[in-house]
Coordinates of C-alpha atoms in Angstrom, one line a residue:
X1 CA 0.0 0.0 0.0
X2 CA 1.5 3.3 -1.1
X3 CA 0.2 5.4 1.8
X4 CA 0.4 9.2 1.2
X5 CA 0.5 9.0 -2.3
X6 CA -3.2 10.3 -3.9
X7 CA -3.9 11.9 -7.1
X8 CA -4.9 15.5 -5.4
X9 CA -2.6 16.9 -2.9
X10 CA -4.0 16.2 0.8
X11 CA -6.2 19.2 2.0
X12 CA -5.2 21.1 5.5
X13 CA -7.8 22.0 8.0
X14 CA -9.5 25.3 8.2
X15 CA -12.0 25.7 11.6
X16 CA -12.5 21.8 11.3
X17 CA -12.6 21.9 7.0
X18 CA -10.7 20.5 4.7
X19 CA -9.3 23.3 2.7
X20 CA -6.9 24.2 -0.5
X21 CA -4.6 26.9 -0.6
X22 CA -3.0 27.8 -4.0
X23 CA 1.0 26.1 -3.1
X24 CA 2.0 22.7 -2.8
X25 CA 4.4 20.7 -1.1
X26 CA 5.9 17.4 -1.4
X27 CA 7.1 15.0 1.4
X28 CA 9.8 12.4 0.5
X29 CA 10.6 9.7 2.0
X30 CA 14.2 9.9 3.7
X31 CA 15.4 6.4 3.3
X32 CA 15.2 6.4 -0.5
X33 CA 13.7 10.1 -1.5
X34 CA 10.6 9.2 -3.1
X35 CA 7.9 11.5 -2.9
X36 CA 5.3 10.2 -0.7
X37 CA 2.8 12.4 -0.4
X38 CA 1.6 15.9 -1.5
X39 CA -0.2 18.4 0.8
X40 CA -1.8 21.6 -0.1
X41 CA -0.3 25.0 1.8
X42 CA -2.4 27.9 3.3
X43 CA -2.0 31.0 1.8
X44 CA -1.4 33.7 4.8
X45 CA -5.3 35.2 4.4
X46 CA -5.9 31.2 5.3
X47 CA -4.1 31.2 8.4
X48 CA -5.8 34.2 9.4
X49 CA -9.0 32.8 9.0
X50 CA -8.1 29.6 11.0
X51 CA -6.8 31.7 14.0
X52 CA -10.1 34.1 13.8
X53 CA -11.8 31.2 13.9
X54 CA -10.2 30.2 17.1
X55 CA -11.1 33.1 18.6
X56 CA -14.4 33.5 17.8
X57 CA -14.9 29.8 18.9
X58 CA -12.8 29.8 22.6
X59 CA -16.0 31.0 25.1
X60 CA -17.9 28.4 23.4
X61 CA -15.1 25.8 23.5
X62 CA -14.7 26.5 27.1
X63 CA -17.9 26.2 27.5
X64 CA -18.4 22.6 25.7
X65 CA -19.9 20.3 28.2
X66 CA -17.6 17.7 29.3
X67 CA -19.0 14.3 27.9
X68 CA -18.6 16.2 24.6
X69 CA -15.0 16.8 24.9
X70 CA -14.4 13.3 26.4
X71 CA -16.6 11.6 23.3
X72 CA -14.8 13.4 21.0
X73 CA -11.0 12.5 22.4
X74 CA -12.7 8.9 22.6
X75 CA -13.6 8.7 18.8
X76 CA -10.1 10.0 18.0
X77 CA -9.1 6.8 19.8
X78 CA -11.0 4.3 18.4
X79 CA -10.8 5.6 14.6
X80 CA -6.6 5.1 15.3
X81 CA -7.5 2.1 16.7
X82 CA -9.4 1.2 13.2
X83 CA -7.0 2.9 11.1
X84 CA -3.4 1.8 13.1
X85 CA -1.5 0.1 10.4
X86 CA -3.0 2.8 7.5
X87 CA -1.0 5.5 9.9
X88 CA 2.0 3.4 10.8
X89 CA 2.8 2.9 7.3
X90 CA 1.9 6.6 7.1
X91 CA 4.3 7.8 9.2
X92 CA 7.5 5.1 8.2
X93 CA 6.9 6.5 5.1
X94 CA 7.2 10.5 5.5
X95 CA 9.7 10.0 8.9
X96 CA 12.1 6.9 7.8
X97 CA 11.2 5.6 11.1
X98 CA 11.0 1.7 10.9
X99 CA 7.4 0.5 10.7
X100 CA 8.2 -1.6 14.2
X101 CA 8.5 2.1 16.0
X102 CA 5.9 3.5 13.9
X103 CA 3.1 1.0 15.0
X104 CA 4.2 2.1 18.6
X105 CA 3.9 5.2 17.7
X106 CA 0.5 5.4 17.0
X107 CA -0.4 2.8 19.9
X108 CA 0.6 5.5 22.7
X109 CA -1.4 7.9 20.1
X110 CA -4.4 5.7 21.1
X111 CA -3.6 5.9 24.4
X112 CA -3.3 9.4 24.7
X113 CA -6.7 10.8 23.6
X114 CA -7.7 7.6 25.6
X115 CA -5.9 9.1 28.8
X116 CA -7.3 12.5 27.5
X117 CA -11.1 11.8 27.6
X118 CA -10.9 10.0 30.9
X119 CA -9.0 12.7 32.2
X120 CA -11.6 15.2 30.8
X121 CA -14.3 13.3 33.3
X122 CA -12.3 13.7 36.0
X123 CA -11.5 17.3 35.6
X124 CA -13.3 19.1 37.8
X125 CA -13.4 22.1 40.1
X126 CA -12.4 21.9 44.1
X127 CA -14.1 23.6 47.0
X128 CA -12.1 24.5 49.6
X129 CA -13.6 26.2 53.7
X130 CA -12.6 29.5 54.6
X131 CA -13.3 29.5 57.8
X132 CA -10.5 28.4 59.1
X133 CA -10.3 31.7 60.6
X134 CA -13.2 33.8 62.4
X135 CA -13.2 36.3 60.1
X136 CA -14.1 34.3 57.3
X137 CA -17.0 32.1 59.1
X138 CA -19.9 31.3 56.5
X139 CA -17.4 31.5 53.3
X140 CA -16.7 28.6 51.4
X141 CA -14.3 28.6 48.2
X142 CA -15.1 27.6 44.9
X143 CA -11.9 26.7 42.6
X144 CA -12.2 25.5 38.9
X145 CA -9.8 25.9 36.1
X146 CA -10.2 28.2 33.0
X147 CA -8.5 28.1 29.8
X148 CA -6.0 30.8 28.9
X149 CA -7.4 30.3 25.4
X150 CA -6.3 29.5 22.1
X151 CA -3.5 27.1 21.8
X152 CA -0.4 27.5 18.9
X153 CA 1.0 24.1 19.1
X154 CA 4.4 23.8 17.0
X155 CA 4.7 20.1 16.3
X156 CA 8.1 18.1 15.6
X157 CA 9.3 15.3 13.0
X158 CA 10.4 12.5 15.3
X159 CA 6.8 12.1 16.5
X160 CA 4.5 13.1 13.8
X161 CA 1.6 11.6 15.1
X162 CA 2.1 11.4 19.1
X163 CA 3.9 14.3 19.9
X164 CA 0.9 16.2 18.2
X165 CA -1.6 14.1 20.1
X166 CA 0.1 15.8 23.1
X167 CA -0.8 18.8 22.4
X168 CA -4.5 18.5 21.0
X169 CA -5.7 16.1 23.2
X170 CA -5.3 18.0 26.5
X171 CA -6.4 21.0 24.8
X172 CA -10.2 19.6 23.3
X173 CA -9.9 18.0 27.2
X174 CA -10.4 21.4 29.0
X175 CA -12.1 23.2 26.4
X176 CA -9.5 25.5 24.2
X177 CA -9.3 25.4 21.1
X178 CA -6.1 24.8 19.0
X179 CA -3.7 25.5 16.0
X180 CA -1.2 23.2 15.0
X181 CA 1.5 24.0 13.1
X182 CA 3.6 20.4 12.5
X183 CA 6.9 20.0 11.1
X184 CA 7.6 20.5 7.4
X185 CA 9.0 17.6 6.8
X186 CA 6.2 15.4 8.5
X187 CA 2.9 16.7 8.2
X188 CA 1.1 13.9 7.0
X189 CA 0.3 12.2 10.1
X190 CA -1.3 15.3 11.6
X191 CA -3.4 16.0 8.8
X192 CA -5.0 12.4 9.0
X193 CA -5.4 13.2 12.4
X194 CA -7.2 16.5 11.3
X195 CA -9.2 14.4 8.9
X196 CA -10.2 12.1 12.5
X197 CA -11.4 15.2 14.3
X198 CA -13.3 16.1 12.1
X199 CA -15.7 13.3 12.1
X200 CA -16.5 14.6 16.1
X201 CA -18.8 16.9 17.1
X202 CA -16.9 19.5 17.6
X203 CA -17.4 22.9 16.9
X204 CA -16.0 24.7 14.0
X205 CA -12.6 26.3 14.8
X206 CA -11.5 24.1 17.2
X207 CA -9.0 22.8 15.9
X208 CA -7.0 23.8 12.8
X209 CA -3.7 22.2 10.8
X210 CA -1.8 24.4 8.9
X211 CA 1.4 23.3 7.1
X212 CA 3.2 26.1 6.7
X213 CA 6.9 26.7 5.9
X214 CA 9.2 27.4 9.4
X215 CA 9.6 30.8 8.0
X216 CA 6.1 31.9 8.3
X217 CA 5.7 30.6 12.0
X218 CA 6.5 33.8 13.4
X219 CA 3.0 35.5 12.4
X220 CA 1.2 33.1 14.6
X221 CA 3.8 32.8 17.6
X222 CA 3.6 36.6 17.5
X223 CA -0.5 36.7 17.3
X224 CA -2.3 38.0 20.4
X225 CA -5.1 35.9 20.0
X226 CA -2.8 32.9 20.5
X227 CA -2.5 33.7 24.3
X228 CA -0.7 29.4 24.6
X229 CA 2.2 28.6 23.2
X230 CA 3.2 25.2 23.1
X231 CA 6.6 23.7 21.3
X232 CA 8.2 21.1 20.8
X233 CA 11.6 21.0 18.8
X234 CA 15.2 22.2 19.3
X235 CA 16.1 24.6 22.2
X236 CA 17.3 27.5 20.0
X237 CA 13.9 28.2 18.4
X238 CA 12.3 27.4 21.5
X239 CA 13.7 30.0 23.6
X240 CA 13.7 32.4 20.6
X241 CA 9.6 31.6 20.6
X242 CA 10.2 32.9 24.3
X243 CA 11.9 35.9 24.7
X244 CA 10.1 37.1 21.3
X245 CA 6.5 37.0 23.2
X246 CA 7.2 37.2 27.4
X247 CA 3.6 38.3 28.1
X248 CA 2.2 34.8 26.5
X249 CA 2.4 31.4 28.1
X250 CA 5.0 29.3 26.8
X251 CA 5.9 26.1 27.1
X252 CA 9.1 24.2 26.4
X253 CA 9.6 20.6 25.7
X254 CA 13.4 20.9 24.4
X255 CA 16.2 18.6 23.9
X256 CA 18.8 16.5 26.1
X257 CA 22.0 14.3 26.1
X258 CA 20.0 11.5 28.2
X259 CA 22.5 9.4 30.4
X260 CA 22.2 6.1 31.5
X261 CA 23.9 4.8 35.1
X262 CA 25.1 1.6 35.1
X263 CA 26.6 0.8 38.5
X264 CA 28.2 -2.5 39.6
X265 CA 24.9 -4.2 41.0
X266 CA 23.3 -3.7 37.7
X267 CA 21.9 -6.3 36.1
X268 CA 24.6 -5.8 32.7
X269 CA 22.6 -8.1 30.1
X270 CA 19.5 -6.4 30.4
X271 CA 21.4 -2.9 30.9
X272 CA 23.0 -3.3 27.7
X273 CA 20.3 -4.6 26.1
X274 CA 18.0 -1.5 26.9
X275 CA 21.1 0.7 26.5
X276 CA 21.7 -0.9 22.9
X277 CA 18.4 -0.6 21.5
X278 CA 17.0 3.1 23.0
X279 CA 20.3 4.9 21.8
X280 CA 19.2 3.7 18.4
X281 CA 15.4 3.9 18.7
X282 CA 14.3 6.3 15.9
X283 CA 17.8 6.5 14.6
X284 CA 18.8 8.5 18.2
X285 CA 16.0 11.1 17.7
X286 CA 14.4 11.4 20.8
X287 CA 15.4 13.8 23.2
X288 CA 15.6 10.9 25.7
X289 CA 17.6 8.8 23.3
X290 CA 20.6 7.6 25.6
X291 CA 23.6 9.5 24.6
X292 CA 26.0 9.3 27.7
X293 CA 26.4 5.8 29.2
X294 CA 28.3 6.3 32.8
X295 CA 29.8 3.1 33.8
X296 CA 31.3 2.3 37.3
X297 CA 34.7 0.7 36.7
X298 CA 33.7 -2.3 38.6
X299 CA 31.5 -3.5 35.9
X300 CA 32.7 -1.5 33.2
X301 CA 35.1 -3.9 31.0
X302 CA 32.3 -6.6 31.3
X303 CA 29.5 -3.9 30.6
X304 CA 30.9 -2.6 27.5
X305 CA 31.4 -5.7 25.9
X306 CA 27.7 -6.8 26.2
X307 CA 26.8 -3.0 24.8
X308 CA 29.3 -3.5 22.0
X309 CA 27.6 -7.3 21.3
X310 CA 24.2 -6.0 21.5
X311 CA 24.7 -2.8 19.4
X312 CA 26.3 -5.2 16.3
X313 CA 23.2 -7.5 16.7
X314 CA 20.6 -4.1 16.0
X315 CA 19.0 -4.7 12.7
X316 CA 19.6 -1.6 10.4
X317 CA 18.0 -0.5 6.9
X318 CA 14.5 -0.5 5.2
X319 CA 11.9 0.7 7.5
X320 CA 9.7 -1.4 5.7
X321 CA 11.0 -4.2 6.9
X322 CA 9.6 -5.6 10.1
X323 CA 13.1 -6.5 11.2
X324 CA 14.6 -3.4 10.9
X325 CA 15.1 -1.4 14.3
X326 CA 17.1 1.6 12.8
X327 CA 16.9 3.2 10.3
X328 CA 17.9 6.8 8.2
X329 CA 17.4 10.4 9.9
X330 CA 15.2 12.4 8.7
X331 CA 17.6 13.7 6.0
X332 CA 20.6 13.5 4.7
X333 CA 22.0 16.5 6.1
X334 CA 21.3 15.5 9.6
X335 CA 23.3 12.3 8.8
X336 CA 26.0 14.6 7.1
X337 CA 25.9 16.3 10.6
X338 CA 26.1 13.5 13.3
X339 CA 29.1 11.7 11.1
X340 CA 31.0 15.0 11.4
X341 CA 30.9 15.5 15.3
X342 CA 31.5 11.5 15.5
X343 CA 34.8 12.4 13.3
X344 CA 35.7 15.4 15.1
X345 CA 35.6 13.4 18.6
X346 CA 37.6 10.6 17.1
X347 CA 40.1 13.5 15.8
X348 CA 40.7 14.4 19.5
X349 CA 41.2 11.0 20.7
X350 CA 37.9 9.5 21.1
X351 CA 38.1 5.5 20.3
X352 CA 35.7 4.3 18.1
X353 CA 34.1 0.8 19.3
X354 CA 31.0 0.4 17.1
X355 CA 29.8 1.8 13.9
X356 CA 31.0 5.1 12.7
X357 CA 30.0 5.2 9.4
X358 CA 26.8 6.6 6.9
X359 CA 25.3 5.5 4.3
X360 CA 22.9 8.2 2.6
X361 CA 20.5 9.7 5.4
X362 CA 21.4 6.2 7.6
X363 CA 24.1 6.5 10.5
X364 CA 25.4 2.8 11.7
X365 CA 24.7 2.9 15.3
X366 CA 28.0 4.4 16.8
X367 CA 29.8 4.0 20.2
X368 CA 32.7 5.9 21.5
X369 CA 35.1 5.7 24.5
X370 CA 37.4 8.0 25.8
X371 CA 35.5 10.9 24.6
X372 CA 36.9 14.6 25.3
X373 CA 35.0 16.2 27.9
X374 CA 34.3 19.4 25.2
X375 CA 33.6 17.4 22.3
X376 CA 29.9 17.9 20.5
X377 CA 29.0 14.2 21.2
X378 CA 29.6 14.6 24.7
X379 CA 28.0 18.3 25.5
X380 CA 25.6 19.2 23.1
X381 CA 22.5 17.0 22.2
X382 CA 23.6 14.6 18.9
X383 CA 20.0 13.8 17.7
X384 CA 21.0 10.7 16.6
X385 CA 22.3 7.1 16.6
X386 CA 25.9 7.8 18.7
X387 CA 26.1 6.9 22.3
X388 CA 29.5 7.7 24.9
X389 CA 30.4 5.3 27.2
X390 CA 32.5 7.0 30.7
X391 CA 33.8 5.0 33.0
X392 CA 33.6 6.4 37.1
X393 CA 35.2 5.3 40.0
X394 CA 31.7 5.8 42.2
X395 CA 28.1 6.6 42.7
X396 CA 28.8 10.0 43.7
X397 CA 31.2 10.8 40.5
X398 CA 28.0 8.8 38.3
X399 CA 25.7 11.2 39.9
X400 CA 28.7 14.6 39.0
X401 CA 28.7 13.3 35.6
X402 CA 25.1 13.3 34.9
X403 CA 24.6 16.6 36.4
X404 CA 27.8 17.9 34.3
X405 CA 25.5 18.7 31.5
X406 CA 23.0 22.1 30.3
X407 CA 20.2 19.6 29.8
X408 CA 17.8 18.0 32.6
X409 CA 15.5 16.3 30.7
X410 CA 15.7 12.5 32.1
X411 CA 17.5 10.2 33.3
X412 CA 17.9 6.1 33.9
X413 CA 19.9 4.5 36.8
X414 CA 20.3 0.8 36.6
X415 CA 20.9 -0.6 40.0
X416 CA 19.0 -2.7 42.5
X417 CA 19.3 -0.6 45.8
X418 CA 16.6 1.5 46.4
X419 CA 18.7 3.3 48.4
X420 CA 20.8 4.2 46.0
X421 CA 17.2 5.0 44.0
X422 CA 15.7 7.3 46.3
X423 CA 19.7 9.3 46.5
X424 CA 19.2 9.4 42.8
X425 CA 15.4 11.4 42.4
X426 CA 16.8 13.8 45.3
X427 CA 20.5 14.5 43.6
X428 CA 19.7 14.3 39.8
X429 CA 19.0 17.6 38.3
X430 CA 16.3 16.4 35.8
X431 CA 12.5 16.2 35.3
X432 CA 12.2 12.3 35.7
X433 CA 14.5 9.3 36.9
X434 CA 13.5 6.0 35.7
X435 CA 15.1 3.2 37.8
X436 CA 15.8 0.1 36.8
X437 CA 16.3 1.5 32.8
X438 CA 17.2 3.7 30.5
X439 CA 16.1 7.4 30.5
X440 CA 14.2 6.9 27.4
X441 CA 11.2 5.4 29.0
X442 CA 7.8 7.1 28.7
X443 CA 4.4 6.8 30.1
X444 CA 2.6 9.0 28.2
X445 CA 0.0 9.9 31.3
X446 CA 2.8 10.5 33.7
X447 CA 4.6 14.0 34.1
X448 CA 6.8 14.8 31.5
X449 CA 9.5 17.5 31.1
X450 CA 12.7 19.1 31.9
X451 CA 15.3 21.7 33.9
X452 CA 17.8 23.8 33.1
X453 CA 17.9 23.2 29.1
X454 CA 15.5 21.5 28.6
X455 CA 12.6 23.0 29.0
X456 CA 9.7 25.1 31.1
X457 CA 6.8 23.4 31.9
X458 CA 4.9 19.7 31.9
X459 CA 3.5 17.1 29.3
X460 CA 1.9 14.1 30.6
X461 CA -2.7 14.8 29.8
X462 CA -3.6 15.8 33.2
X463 CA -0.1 18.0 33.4
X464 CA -0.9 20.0 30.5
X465 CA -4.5 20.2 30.9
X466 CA -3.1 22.1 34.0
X467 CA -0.7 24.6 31.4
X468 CA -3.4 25.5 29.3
X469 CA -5.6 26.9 32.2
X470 CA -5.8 28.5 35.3
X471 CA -7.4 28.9 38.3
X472 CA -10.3 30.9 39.1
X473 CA -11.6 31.2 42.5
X474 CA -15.5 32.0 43.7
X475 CA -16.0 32.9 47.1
X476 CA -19.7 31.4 48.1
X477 CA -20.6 34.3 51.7
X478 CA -22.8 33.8 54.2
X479 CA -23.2 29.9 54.4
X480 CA -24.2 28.1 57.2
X481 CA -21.4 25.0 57.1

């Protein structure tokens, strides 16, 4: 089946309606550049349309009743149920993602509107006595949560469909509507997923997807009737979408160099299994893809000879193919990229273990010892498949080394003491700790976000149903309690 490919170019959504603008663009696929799929673009008097719709829409959005929202988020869920291997293929095709990640893909996709419209039932206002002090006898506290209105919701390529769903689904949940702008080079999955809302009830401007160029993102982060910013992509643009509009509400989810603990009661099979296969996972591109592997030297010559062993066994090329468990970037020049800062490392004296070498877009999966402290691979966030591996003398110098980075996005300690567990939520300066395996681990309900780097605020449904609003408080007087 040659998803993505259709005789007219695929229509965006306009307040909830398929629409054509008069551009077009194609998407390619990245493993072997054939053109997938063909999407019309907005013209700019478009996107003003879709964003005035928005506007006009958000007191009635806010206002939706809640079994409304929550049916809606539910029929998102069950047409990807219906439609899972359509969108899979959908998204191997436009990402290069293998089509074993890609069905996973849209399985947390189902899960999160499913998550979504359970936790649009449950999302409900608190009351809270006053008179906890004489002067407020009879007064009782009403506290519910608003929307701050309309949501711009900047979409990446290494999740097409889910890191979207993260966005819209909490969104519909508490009532605001929302314009997605997803990445050029993967739009297709988001505008199936506008072709799913629109089946639901919801009312027109809602929801919008425009695929418009990078360049023309500034006229919507910069519109004042986009109050909710959220984005998702690389830390540069993010904090530039920041300082250029302090008075809205931004969020952040931004990038990491994920490190993985491996200390000497670790179980090292399934350590280096786990470590193998989630450096590689979507070719490295995740932001909590493990990139530094900290190793305590009582384990460490054993370790890194199951890691080497299990990164040769990895299954590289067509993400066709059900075997394959990585495959290309997203383009050739981000392969072109990661090579380079691979080489420059092994120019200052990094050893190469494993990989090392590109093909087209595609990036063997790469380990390195003896990295420099200052080289690229080791400080800034690679985006792709290269993993470090740094041997420590200690827990304490494990713990210094995964602090001794700008991100704080997660992190994975393998060890058995919970001890040693609990030490490593209170010392670690990142959003999440995941015991027992590698950072990369996601639970798509659960809190999800970074420090420093990394990012300013929370994913996770009931987490950003809590961004996108805020409390309001109504004082009930003169109640007998």
């Amino acid at each position: 089946m040659d998803v993505g490919r259709t005789s007219e170019p695929r229509p965006f959504w306009l307040a909830g309606r398929p629409a054509t603008g008069d551009a077009e663009q194609a998407v390619t696929n990245p493993h072997d550049g054939r053109v997938v799929g063909v999407h019309s673009v907005p013209t700019p008097e478009q996107v003003e349309q879709a964003v005035a719709a928005a506007d006009a829409v958000r007191k009635q959005a806010a206002a939706l009743p809640v079994h409304v929202r929550a049916e809606a988020l539910a029929h998102v869920a069950r047409r990807l149920t219906e439609r899972a291997e359509e969108i899979a293929r959908l998204i191997s095709e436009e990402n290069g993602k293998p089509i074993f990640w890609a069905r996973g893909e849209v399985g947390r996709a189902i899960s999160t509107f499913r998550f979504a419209a359970e936790e649009a039932r449950r999302f409900s206002g608190a009351v809270q006595r006053l008179d906890t002090e004489p002067a407020a006898q009879g007064r009782l506290a009403y506290v519910s949560r608003v929307p701050h209105g309309p949501v711009l919701a900047i979409t990446p390529f290494n999740f097409p469909l889910n890191l979207v769903a993260h966005k819209v689904a909490p969104a519909i949940a508490v009532g605001a509507p929302i314009v997605v702008k997803p990445a050029p080079t993967t739009p297709l999955s988001s505008l199936v997923l506008g072709e799913i809302l629109a089946e639901t009830d919801l009312p027109e401007g809602m929801f919008s997807v425009l695929p418009v160029p990078n360049d023309r993102a500034s006229s919507l982060v910069e519109d004042p009737r986009l109050p909710v910013i959220s984005f998702t992509g690389s830390g540069p643009v993010g904090y530039s979408i920041m300082d250029s509009v302090p008075r809205k509400h931004v969020t952040l989810e931004l990038g990491g160099n994920a490190a993985a603990v491996v200390l000497a009661d670790a179980d090292l099979d399934w350590a280096a299994s786990r470590v193998a296969l989630f450096s590689n996972y979507q070719a490295g591109q995740s932001c909590i893809a493990v990139q530094r592997v900290i190793v305590e030297d009582a384990v460490a010559d054993a370790f890194t000879a199951k890691l080497v062993a299990a990164v040769g066994a990895l299954v590289t090329g067509d993400p066709a193919d059900d075997k394959t468990q990585v495959g290309p970037l997203v383009s050739e020049d981000a392969a072109v990229r990661v090579e380079s800062w691979v080489n420059e490392a092994v120019s200052a004296g990094a050893r190469l273990l494993a990989g090392g070498t590109r093909d087209g877009a595609t990036v063997a999966p790469t380990v390195l010892a003896d990295v420099p402290a200052d080289a690229k691979v080791a400080r800034e966030e690679v985006f792709g498949p290269v993993m470090i591996v740094q041997r420590v003398a200690s827990v304490d110098e494990a713990f210094a080394a995964v602090n001794d980075s700008r991100y704080g996005l997660q992190a994975g300690v393998f060890t058995r003491s919970l001890d040693v567990a609990f030490r490593a939520n209170r010392e670690l300066e990142v959003g999440g700790v995941v015991i027992g395996d590698v950072p990369s681990y996601r639970a798509d309900q659960m809190p999800y976000g970074g420090v420093k780097e990394s990012g300013v605020g929370r994913e996770g449904l009931r987490s950003a149903m809590e961004d996108f609003t805020y409390e309001k408080v109504m004082v009930l007087t003169g109640l007998t309690l």
